CSV table of C-alpha atoms in Angstrom, one decimal:
chain,number,residue,atom,x,y,z
A,1,MET,CA,14.0,-14.8,12.5
A,2,GLY,CA,12.4,-15.0,9.0
A,3,LYS,CA,9.0,-15.7,10.6
A,4,SER,CA,9.4,-12.7,12.9
A,5,ARG,CA,10.2,-10.4,10.0
A,6,ARG,CA,7.1,-11.7,8.2
A,7,MET,CA,4.9,-11.1,11.2
A,8,VAL,CA,6.3,-7.5,11.6
A,9,SER,CA,5.6,-6.9,7.9
A,10,MET,CA,2.0,-8.2,8.1
A,11,GLY,CA,1.4,-6.2,11.3
A,12,LEU,CA,2.6,-3.0,9.6
A,13,ALA,CA,0.4,-3.8,6.6
A,14,GLY,CA,-2.6,-4.0,8.9
A,15,ALA,CA,-1.7,-0.8,10.7
A,16,ALA,CA,-1.2,1.0,7.4
A,17,LEU,CA,-4.6,-0.2,6.2
A,18,ALA,CA,-6.3,1.2,9.3
A,19,LEU,CA,-4.4,4.5,9.0
A,20,ALA,CA,-5.5,4.8,5.4
A,21,PHE,CA,-9.1,4.6,6.5
A,22,ALA,CA,-8.6,7.4,9.1
A,23,PRO,CA,-10.3,10.7,8.4
A,24,ALA,CA,-7.9,13.2,6.7
A,25,GLY,CA,-6.7,16.2,8.6
A,26,PRO,CA,-7.3,19.8,7.3
A,27,ALA,CA,-4.0,19.9,5.4
A,28,GLN,CA,-4.5,16.5,3.8
A,29,ALA,CA,-8.0,17.2,2.8
A,30,ALA,CA,-7.1,20.5,1.3
A,31,GLY,CA,-4.2,19.1,-0.7
A,32,GLY,CA,-6.0,15.9,-1.9
A,33,HIS,CA,-8.4,15.5,-4.7
A,34,PRO,CA,-10.3,12.2,-4.1
A,35,GLN,CA,-12.8,11.1,-6.7
A,36,ALA,CA,-15.9,9.6,-5.3
A,37,GLY,CA,-17.0,6.3,-6.8
A,38,PRO,CA,-20.4,4.6,-6.5
A,39,HIS,CA,-19.4,2.7,-3.4
A,40,GLY,CA,-16.5,4.6,-1.9
A,41,THR,CA,-13.6,7.0,-2.6
A,42,HIS,CA,-10.9,6.1,-5.1
A,43,GLY,CA,-7.4,6.5,-3.5
A,44,ALA,CA,-8.6,5.4,-0.1
A,45,PRO,CA,-9.3,1.7,0.7
A,46,HIS,CA,-12.4,0.6,-1.1
A,47,TRP,CA,-14.2,-2.6,-2.1
A,48,GLU,CA,-13.4,-3.6,-5.6
A,49,LEU,CA,-16.1,-5.9,-7.1
A,50,LYS,CA,-15.0,-9.1,-8.7
A,51,ASP,CA,-17.1,-10.7,-11.4
A,52,SER,CA,-18.3,-14.0,-9.9
A,53,GLY,CA,-20.3,-14.9,-13.0
A,54,THR,CA,-23.4,-15.8,-11.0
A,55,ASP,CA,-26.4,-14.2,-9.3
A,56,ALA,CA,-26.3,-16.4,-6.2
A,57,ARG,CA,-26.4,-14.8,-2.8
A,58,PHE,CA,-23.2,-15.5,-0.9
A,59,ARG,CA,-23.7,-15.4,2.8
A,60,GLY,CA,-20.8,-17.9,3.3
A,61,LEU,CA,-17.3,-16.6,2.8
A,62,ALA,CA,-13.9,-18.1,3.7
A,63,ALA,CA,-10.9,-15.8,2.9
A,64,VAL,CA,-7.6,-17.7,2.7
A,65,SER,CA,-5.2,-15.1,1.4
A,66,ARG,CA,-5.1,-12.1,-0.9
A,67,ASP,CA,-5.2,-14.6,-3.8
A,68,ALA,CA,-7.5,-17.4,-2.5
A,69,ALA,CA,-11.1,-17.3,-1.3
A,70,TRP,CA,-14.2,-19.4,-1.2
A,71,VAL,CA,-17.8,-18.3,-1.3
A,72,ALA,CA,-21.0,-20.3,-0.6
A,73,GLY,CA,-24.6,-19.4,-1.2
A,74,THR,CA,-28.0,-20.0,-2.7
A,75,LYS,CA,-28.8,-22.7,-5.3
A,76,GLY,CA,-26.1,-25.0,-3.8
A,77,THR,CA,-23.4,-22.7,-5.2
A,78,VAL,CA,-19.7,-22.8,-4.1
A,79,LEU,CA,-17.1,-20.8,-5.9
A,80,ARG,CA,-13.3,-20.7,-5.4
A,81,THR,CA,-10.7,-18.2,-6.7
A,82,SER,CA,-6.9,-18.6,-6.6
A,83,ASP,CA,-6.0,-15.4,-8.5
A,84,GLY,CA,-7.5,-12.7,-6.4
A,85,GLY,CA,-11.0,-12.9,-7.9
A,86,SER,CA,-10.0,-12.4,-11.5
A,87,HIS,CA,-11.4,-15.8,-12.2
A,88,TRP,CA,-13.9,-18.0,-10.2
A,89,ARG,CA,-14.3,-21.7,-10.5
A,90,ASN,CA,-17.7,-23.2,-9.8
A,91,VAL,CA,-16.9,-26.1,-7.5
A,92,SER,CA,-20.4,-26.7,-6.2
A,93,PRO,CA,-21.1,-30.2,-4.8
A,94,PRO,CA,-22.9,-32.4,-7.4
A,95,GLY,CA,-26.6,-32.5,-6.8
A,96,ALA,CA,-26.7,-29.7,-4.3
A,97,GLY,CA,-28.8,-27.3,-6.4
A,98,GLY,CA,-31.7,-27.4,-4.0
A,99,LEU,CA,-29.6,-26.6,-0.9
A,100,GLU,CA,-28.9,-23.3,0.8
A,101,PHE,CA,-25.3,-22.9,1.8
A,102,ARG,CA,-24.8,-20.2,4.5
A,103,ASP,CA,-21.4,-20.9,5.9
A,104,ILE,CA,-18.0,-22.2,4.7
A,105,GLU,CA,-14.7,-22.6,6.5
A,106,ALA,CA,-11.5,-23.1,4.6
A,107,PHE,CA,-8.2,-24.4,5.9
A,108,ASP,CA,-6.4,-23.4,2.6
A,109,SER,CA,-7.0,-23.2,-1.1
A,110,LYS,CA,-7.7,-27.0,-1.3
A,111,ARG,CA,-9.5,-28.0,1.9
A,112,ALA,CA,-12.9,-26.6,3.0
A,113,VAL,CA,-16.1,-27.5,4.9
A,114,VAL,CA,-19.4,-26.1,3.8
A,115,LEU,CA,-22.8,-26.0,5.7
A,116,ALA,CA,-26.2,-26.2,4.1
A,117,ILE,CA,-29.0,-24.9,6.3
A,118,GLY,CA,-32.7,-25.9,6.8
A,119,GLU,CA,-35.1,-28.0,8.7
A,120,GLY,CA,-34.4,-31.7,9.0
A,121,ASP,CA,-32.2,-33.3,6.3
A,122,ALA,CA,-31.8,-29.9,4.5
A,123,SER,CA,-29.0,-29.2,7.1
A,124,ARG,CA,-25.9,-30.9,5.7
A,125,VAL,CA,-22.1,-30.7,5.9
A,126,PHE,CA,-19.8,-31.4,3.0
A,127,ARG,CA,-15.9,-31.5,2.9
A,128,THR,CA,-13.4,-31.3,0.1
A,129,ASP,CA,-9.7,-32.0,0.1
A,130,ASP,CA,-9.0,-31.2,-3.6
A,131,GLY,CA,-10.2,-27.7,-4.1
A,132,GLY,CA,-13.8,-28.7,-4.8
A,133,VAL,CA,-13.1,-31.3,-7.5
A,134,THR,CA,-14.8,-33.8,-5.3
A,135,TRP,CA,-16.9,-33.5,-2.1
A,136,THR,CA,-17.9,-35.9,0.6
A,137,GLU,CA,-21.2,-35.4,2.5
A,138,SER,CA,-20.1,-35.9,6.1
A,139,PHE,CA,-23.3,-35.0,7.9
A,140,ARG,CA,-27.0,-35.1,7.1
A,141,ASN,CA,-29.3,-34.0,9.9
A,142,PRO,CA,-31.7,-36.8,10.9
A,143,ASP,CA,-33.8,-34.7,13.4
A,144,PRO,CA,-36.7,-32.8,11.9
A,145,LYS,CA,-36.6,-30.4,14.9
A,146,ALA,CA,-33.0,-29.3,14.3
A,147,PHE,CA,-32.0,-26.4,12.0
A,148,TYR,CA,-28.2,-25.8,11.7
A,149,ASP,CA,-27.1,-22.2,11.2
A,150,CYS,CA,-23.3,-21.8,11.4
A,151,LEU,CA,-20.1,-23.6,11.9
A,152,THR,CA,-16.6,-22.7,13.1
A,153,PHE,CA,-13.2,-24.4,13.5
A,154,PHE,CA,-10.6,-24.0,16.2
A,155,ASP,CA,-7.9,-25.6,14.1
A,156,ALA,CA,-7.7,-28.0,11.1
A,157,ARG,CA,-9.2,-30.8,13.2
A,158,HIS,CA,-11.5,-29.5,15.8
A,159,GLY,CA,-14.8,-27.7,14.9
A,160,LEU,CA,-18.4,-27.1,15.9
A,161,ALA,CA,-21.7,-26.5,14.2
A,162,MET,CA,-24.8,-25.1,16.0
A,163,SER,CA,-28.5,-25.7,15.6
A,164,ASP,CA,-31.4,-23.6,16.7
A,165,PRO,CA,-32.9,-24.9,20.0
A,166,VAL,CA,-34.2,-28.5,20.0
A,167,ASP,CA,-36.3,-29.3,23.1
A,168,GLY,CA,-35.4,-26.0,24.7
A,169,LYS,CA,-31.6,-25.9,24.1
A,170,TYR,CA,-29.2,-25.1,21.4
A,171,ARG,CA,-27.7,-28.2,19.8
A,172,ILE,CA,-24.0,-28.4,19.2
A,173,LEU,CA,-22.4,-30.7,16.7
A,174,SER,CA,-18.6,-31.5,17.1
A,175,THR,CA,-15.9,-32.8,14.8
A,176,ARG,CA,-12.4,-33.9,15.8
A,177,ASP,CA,-11.2,-34.9,12.3
A,178,GLY,CA,-11.6,-31.7,10.3
A,179,GLY,CA,-15.2,-32.2,9.4
A,180,ARG,CA,-15.0,-35.8,8.1
A,181,SER,CA,-17.3,-37.0,10.9
A,182,TRP,CA,-19.6,-35.3,13.4
A,183,GLU,CA,-21.3,-36.1,16.7
A,184,VAL,CA,-23.9,-34.3,18.8
A,185,LEU,CA,-22.5,-33.0,22.1
A,186,PRO,CA,-24.4,-33.6,25.4
A,187,GLY,CA,-26.7,-30.8,26.2
A,188,ASP,CA,-26.2,-30.8,30.0
A,189,GLY,CA,-23.9,-27.8,29.9
A,190,MET,CA,-26.1,-25.7,27.6
A,191,PRO,CA,-28.4,-23.0,29.3
A,192,ALA,CA,-32.1,-23.1,28.4
A,193,ALA,CA,-33.1,-21.1,25.4
A,194,GLN,CA,-35.6,-18.3,25.7
A,195,GLU,CA,-39.0,-18.7,24.0
A,196,GLY,CA,-38.6,-17.9,20.3
A,197,GLU,CA,-34.8,-17.6,20.5
A,198,ALA,CA,-32.7,-18.7,17.6
A,199,GLY,CA,-29.5,-18.0,15.6
A,200,PHE,CA,-29.4,-16.1,12.4
A,201,ALA,CA,-27.9,-17.8,9.4
A,202,ALA,CA,-27.1,-14.5,7.7
A,203,SER,CA,-23.3,-14.3,7.5
A,204,GLY,CA,-21.7,-17.4,8.8
A,205,GLN,CA,-20.8,-15.5,12.0
A,206,CYS,CA,-23.5,-16.6,14.5
A,207,LEU,CA,-20.9,-19.1,15.8
A,208,VAL,CA,-17.2,-17.9,16.0
A,209,SER,CA,-14.1,-19.1,17.7
A,210,ALA,CA,-10.7,-17.7,18.8
A,211,GLY,CA,-7.8,-19.7,20.0
A,212,PRO,CA,-7.9,-23.5,20.7
A,213,ARG,CA,-11.0,-23.7,22.9
A,214,ASP,CA,-13.1,-20.5,23.1
A,215,VAL,CA,-16.3,-20.2,21.1
A,216,TRP,CA,-19.2,-17.8,21.0
A,217,LEU,CA,-22.8,-18.1,19.8
A,218,ALA,CA,-25.0,-15.2,18.8
A,219,THR,CA,-28.8,-15.2,19.3
A,220,GLY,CA,-31.9,-13.1,18.7
A,221,GLY,CA,-35.6,-13.4,18.1
A,222,ALA,CA,-36.6,-13.5,21.8
A,223,ALA,CA,-37.2,-11.0,24.5
A,224,ARG,CA,-33.4,-10.4,24.9
A,225,ALA,CA,-30.5,-10.8,22.5
A,226,ARG,CA,-27.8,-12.9,24.0
A,227,VAL,CA,-24.2,-14.1,23.4
A,228,LEU,CA,-23.3,-17.6,24.7
A,229,HIS,CA,-19.7,-18.4,25.5
A,230,SER,CA,-17.9,-21.7,25.9
A,231,SER,CA,-14.2,-22.1,26.9
A,232,ASP,CA,-14.1,-25.9,26.5
A,233,ARG,CA,-15.1,-26.4,22.9
A,234,GLY,CA,-18.8,-26.4,23.4
A,235,LEU,CA,-19.2,-28.7,26.4
A,236,THR,CA,-20.4,-26.0,28.8
A,237,TRP,CA,-21.8,-22.5,28.1
A,238,ARG,CA,-22.6,-19.3,29.8
A,239,ALA,CA,-25.2,-16.9,28.5
A,240,THR,CA,-24.9,-13.1,28.7
A,241,ASP,CA,-27.4,-10.5,27.6
A,242,ALA,CA,-26.3,-8.2,24.8
A,243,PRO,CA,-27.5,-4.5,24.5
A,244,ILE,CA,-28.6,-4.9,20.9
A,245,PRO,CA,-32.4,-4.7,20.8
A,246,ALA,CA,-34.4,-7.9,20.3
A,247,GLY,CA,-38.0,-8.7,21.2
A,248,ASP,CA,-39.0,-9.6,17.7
A,249,PRO,CA,-38.1,-12.6,15.4
A,250,ALA,CA,-36.3,-10.2,13.0
A,251,ARG,CA,-34.0,-8.6,15.7
A,252,GLY,CA,-31.0,-9.6,17.6
A,253,VAL,CA,-27.3,-10.3,17.3
A,254,PHE,CA,-26.4,-11.5,13.8
A,255,GLY,CA,-22.6,-11.5,13.7
A,256,LEU,CA,-19.7,-11.8,16.0
A,257,ALA,CA,-15.9,-11.3,15.7
A,258,PHE,CA,-13.3,-11.9,18.4
A,259,ARG,CA,-9.7,-10.9,17.7
A,260,ASP,CA,-8.5,-13.0,20.6
A,261,ARG,CA,-10.2,-14.8,23.5
A,262,THR,CA,-11.0,-11.5,25.2
A,263,HIS,CA,-11.9,-8.7,22.7
A,264,GLY,CA,-15.1,-9.1,20.7
A,265,ILE,CA,-17.6,-7.1,18.6
A,266,ALA,CA,-21.3,-7.9,18.0
A,267,VAL,CA,-23.4,-6.5,15.3
A,268,GLY,CA,-27.1,-7.0,14.3
A,269,GLY,CA,-30.3,-5.0,14.5
A,270,ASP,CA,-33.5,-5.6,12.5
A,271,TYR,CA,-33.1,-7.2,9.1
A,272,ARG,CA,-36.3,-5.7,7.7
A,273,ALA,CA,-35.5,-2.9,5.4
A,274,ASP,CA,-38.4,-0.7,6.6
A,275,GLN,CA,-37.4,-0.9,10.3
A,276,ALA,CA,-34.7,1.2,12.0
A,277,SER,CA,-31.8,-0.6,13.7
A,278,THR,CA,-30.8,1.5,16.7
A,279,ARG,CA,-28.0,0.4,19.1
A,280,ALA,CA,-27.0,-2.3,16.5
A,281,SER,CA,-23.4,-2.9,17.7
A,282,ALA,CA,-21.7,-3.7,21.0
A,283,THR,CA,-18.3,-4.6,22.4
A,284,SER,CA,-16.8,-6.9,25.0
A,285,SER,CA,-13.3,-6.7,26.6
A,286,ASP,CA,-13.8,-9.7,28.9
A,287,GLY,CA,-14.4,-12.6,26.6
A,288,GLY,CA,-18.1,-12.0,26.3
A,289,ARG,CA,-18.9,-12.0,30.1
A,290,THR,CA,-20.3,-8.4,29.7
A,291,TRP,CA,-21.2,-6.3,26.7
A,292,ALA,CA,-21.4,-2.6,26.3
A,293,ALA,CA,-23.4,-0.7,23.6
A,294,SER,CA,-21.3,1.2,21.1
A,295,ALA,CA,-21.2,5.0,21.9
A,296,ALA,CA,-21.7,5.7,18.2
A,297,PRO,CA,-23.1,2.4,16.8
A,298,VAL,CA,-23.4,1.2,13.3
A,299,PRO,CA,-26.2,3.3,11.6
A,300,ALA,CA,-28.2,0.4,10.3
A,301,TYR,CA,-28.7,-3.4,10.4
A,302,ARG,CA,-25.3,-5.2,10.0
A,303,SER,CA,-25.0,-8.9,9.5
A,304,GLY,CA,-21.2,-9.3,9.3
A,305,VAL,CA,-18.1,-8.0,11.1
A,306,THR,CA,-14.4,-8.7,10.9
A,307,TRP,CA,-11.3,-7.3,12.5
A,308,LEU,CA,-8.7,-5.8,10.2
A,309,PRO,CA,-5.6,-7.9,9.9
A,310,HIS,CA,-3.2,-7.6,12.9
A,311,SER,CA,-5.0,-4.6,14.3
A,312,ARG,CA,-6.1,-4.2,17.9
A,313,THR,CA,-8.6,-1.5,17.3
A,314,SER,CA,-9.8,-1.5,13.7
A,315,ALA,CA,-12.7,-3.6,12.2
A,316,LEU,CA,-15.3,-3.5,9.4
A,317,ALA,CA,-19.0,-4.2,9.7
A,318,VAL,CA,-21.2,-4.9,6.6
A,319,GLY,CA,-24.8,-5.1,5.7
A,320,PRO,CA,-27.3,-4.5,2.9
A,321,THR,CA,-26.9,-0.7,3.1
A,322,GLY,CA,-23.1,-0.4,3.5
A,323,THR,CA,-19.8,-0.9,5.3
A,324,ASP,CA,-18.8,0.8,8.5
A,325,LEU,CA,-15.3,1.2,10.0
A,326,THR,CA,-14.3,1.4,13.6
A,327,LEU,CA,-10.8,2.6,14.7
A,328,ASP,CA,-11.5,2.2,18.5
A,329,ALA,CA,-12.4,-1.5,18.8
A,330,GLY,CA,-16.1,-1.0,18.1
A,331,ARG,CA,-16.9,2.0,20.4
A,332,THR,CA,-17.6,4.3,17.4
A,333,TRP,CA,-18.3,3.6,13.8
A,334,ARG,CA,-18.5,5.6,10.5
A,335,THR,CA,-19.8,4.5,7.1
A,336,VAL,CA,-17.1,4.1,4.4
A,337,ASP,CA,-19.1,2.4,1.6
A,338,THR,CA,-22.7,2.1,0.6
A,339,GLY,CA,-22.6,-1.2,-1.4
A,340,SER,CA,-24.6,-4.3,-0.2
A,341,TYR,CA,-22.7,-7.1,1.5
A,342,ASP,CA,-23.8,-9.8,3.9
A,343,THR,CA,-20.4,-10.9,5.3
A,344,ALA,CA,-16.7,-10.0,5.4
A,345,ASP,CA,-13.5,-11.8,6.3
A,346,CYS,CA,-9.8,-10.8,6.5
A,347,THR,CA,-6.7,-12.9,6.2
A,348,ARG,CA,-3.3,-13.0,7.9
A,349,ASP,CA,-1.5,-11.6,4.8
A,350,GLY,CA,-3.5,-8.4,5.0
A,351,ALA,CA,-6.4,-9.0,2.6
A,352,CYS,CA,-10.1,-8.5,3.3
A,353,TRP,CA,-13.0,-9.9,1.3
A,354,ALA,CA,-16.8,-9.3,1.3
A,355,SER,CA,-19.7,-11.1,-0.3
A,356,GLY,CA,-23.5,-10.8,-0.6
A,357,GLU,CA,-26.5,-10.6,-2.8
A,358,LYS,CA,-26.6,-10.9,-6.7
A,359,GLY,CA,-23.3,-12.7,-6.9
A,360,ARG,CA,-21.4,-9.7,-5.3
A,361,VAL,CA,-17.9,-10.5,-4.1
A,362,ALA,CA,-15.3,-7.9,-3.5
A,363,ARG,CA,-11.7,-7.5,-2.2
A,364,LEU,CA,-10.5,-4.4,-0.3
A,365,GLU,CA,-8.1,-2.5,-2.4
A,366,ARG,CA,-5.8,0.5,-1.6
């Protein structure tokens, strides 16, 4: 009974957050006096920047709760907060200053797994069980042709990491002990990659999971952008074209979010600032078997996307030029903030976090 009450309370909190974002009606607009801030409107939900104390770019983000979050980024930097972002502790792995961390997955405020990207042995995985006081390197890529981009976990034990194609197929790394050890899965069930196809290590969301066995992989850089889906923890995959434009190494699907094994959102576009990103978002209601372009897509390149807590229809997309909100499961979007973020993540207790360039980390406030 206690758990049921907590779930109802969290669900109401998520619904209230979505409603607070909704456009005001004529009477509300006439009676209200919002004060516009540099990146939003005070009084409405808005990103509140937290001082991270660094200029690292944080493309890796793991939101644990309203109080706890991890970020990972350039110069081998990993930070952790346990007080809602008021203070950040530098818990970077020793000797990692030359690595580029692009993804981090946290099980709680003490246990996390972080991925460094790059060719050959630059791709590495580290795990901590004590809040970053100590780290263990659990994987160092031995193959000079592999380049790992993202990782995801189904639960506290089972997870995957993905590499750009090696010998014509994406390579999948698997763990069954929470990231303490890894093995390369057989490639028999992986479809052939297109020429020039790759994942984008832009937000830690090019490989995402929902439930105990389903996982999706986002691609770009080739003639067609695709989303690959596996329902058996990465053993076999099915590829589906996405309507987000590709045809160039800078274009494709950059981020995915699934609120369950059926309903998903894809965002992307062209990451070059001088290039337009039309039709840069899409939705799926059948587990990624088919994708439909958003009727009113995000207005520019977006690298990250996250569902609002306990909502069936509301999500946020982020990128260098702003944050967009959908209230209809990704079919239409409107911009609600103009600050630069690379990725976003929400938690079961109703909190949402975002991170990006120049040490920017923010929490959604109401």
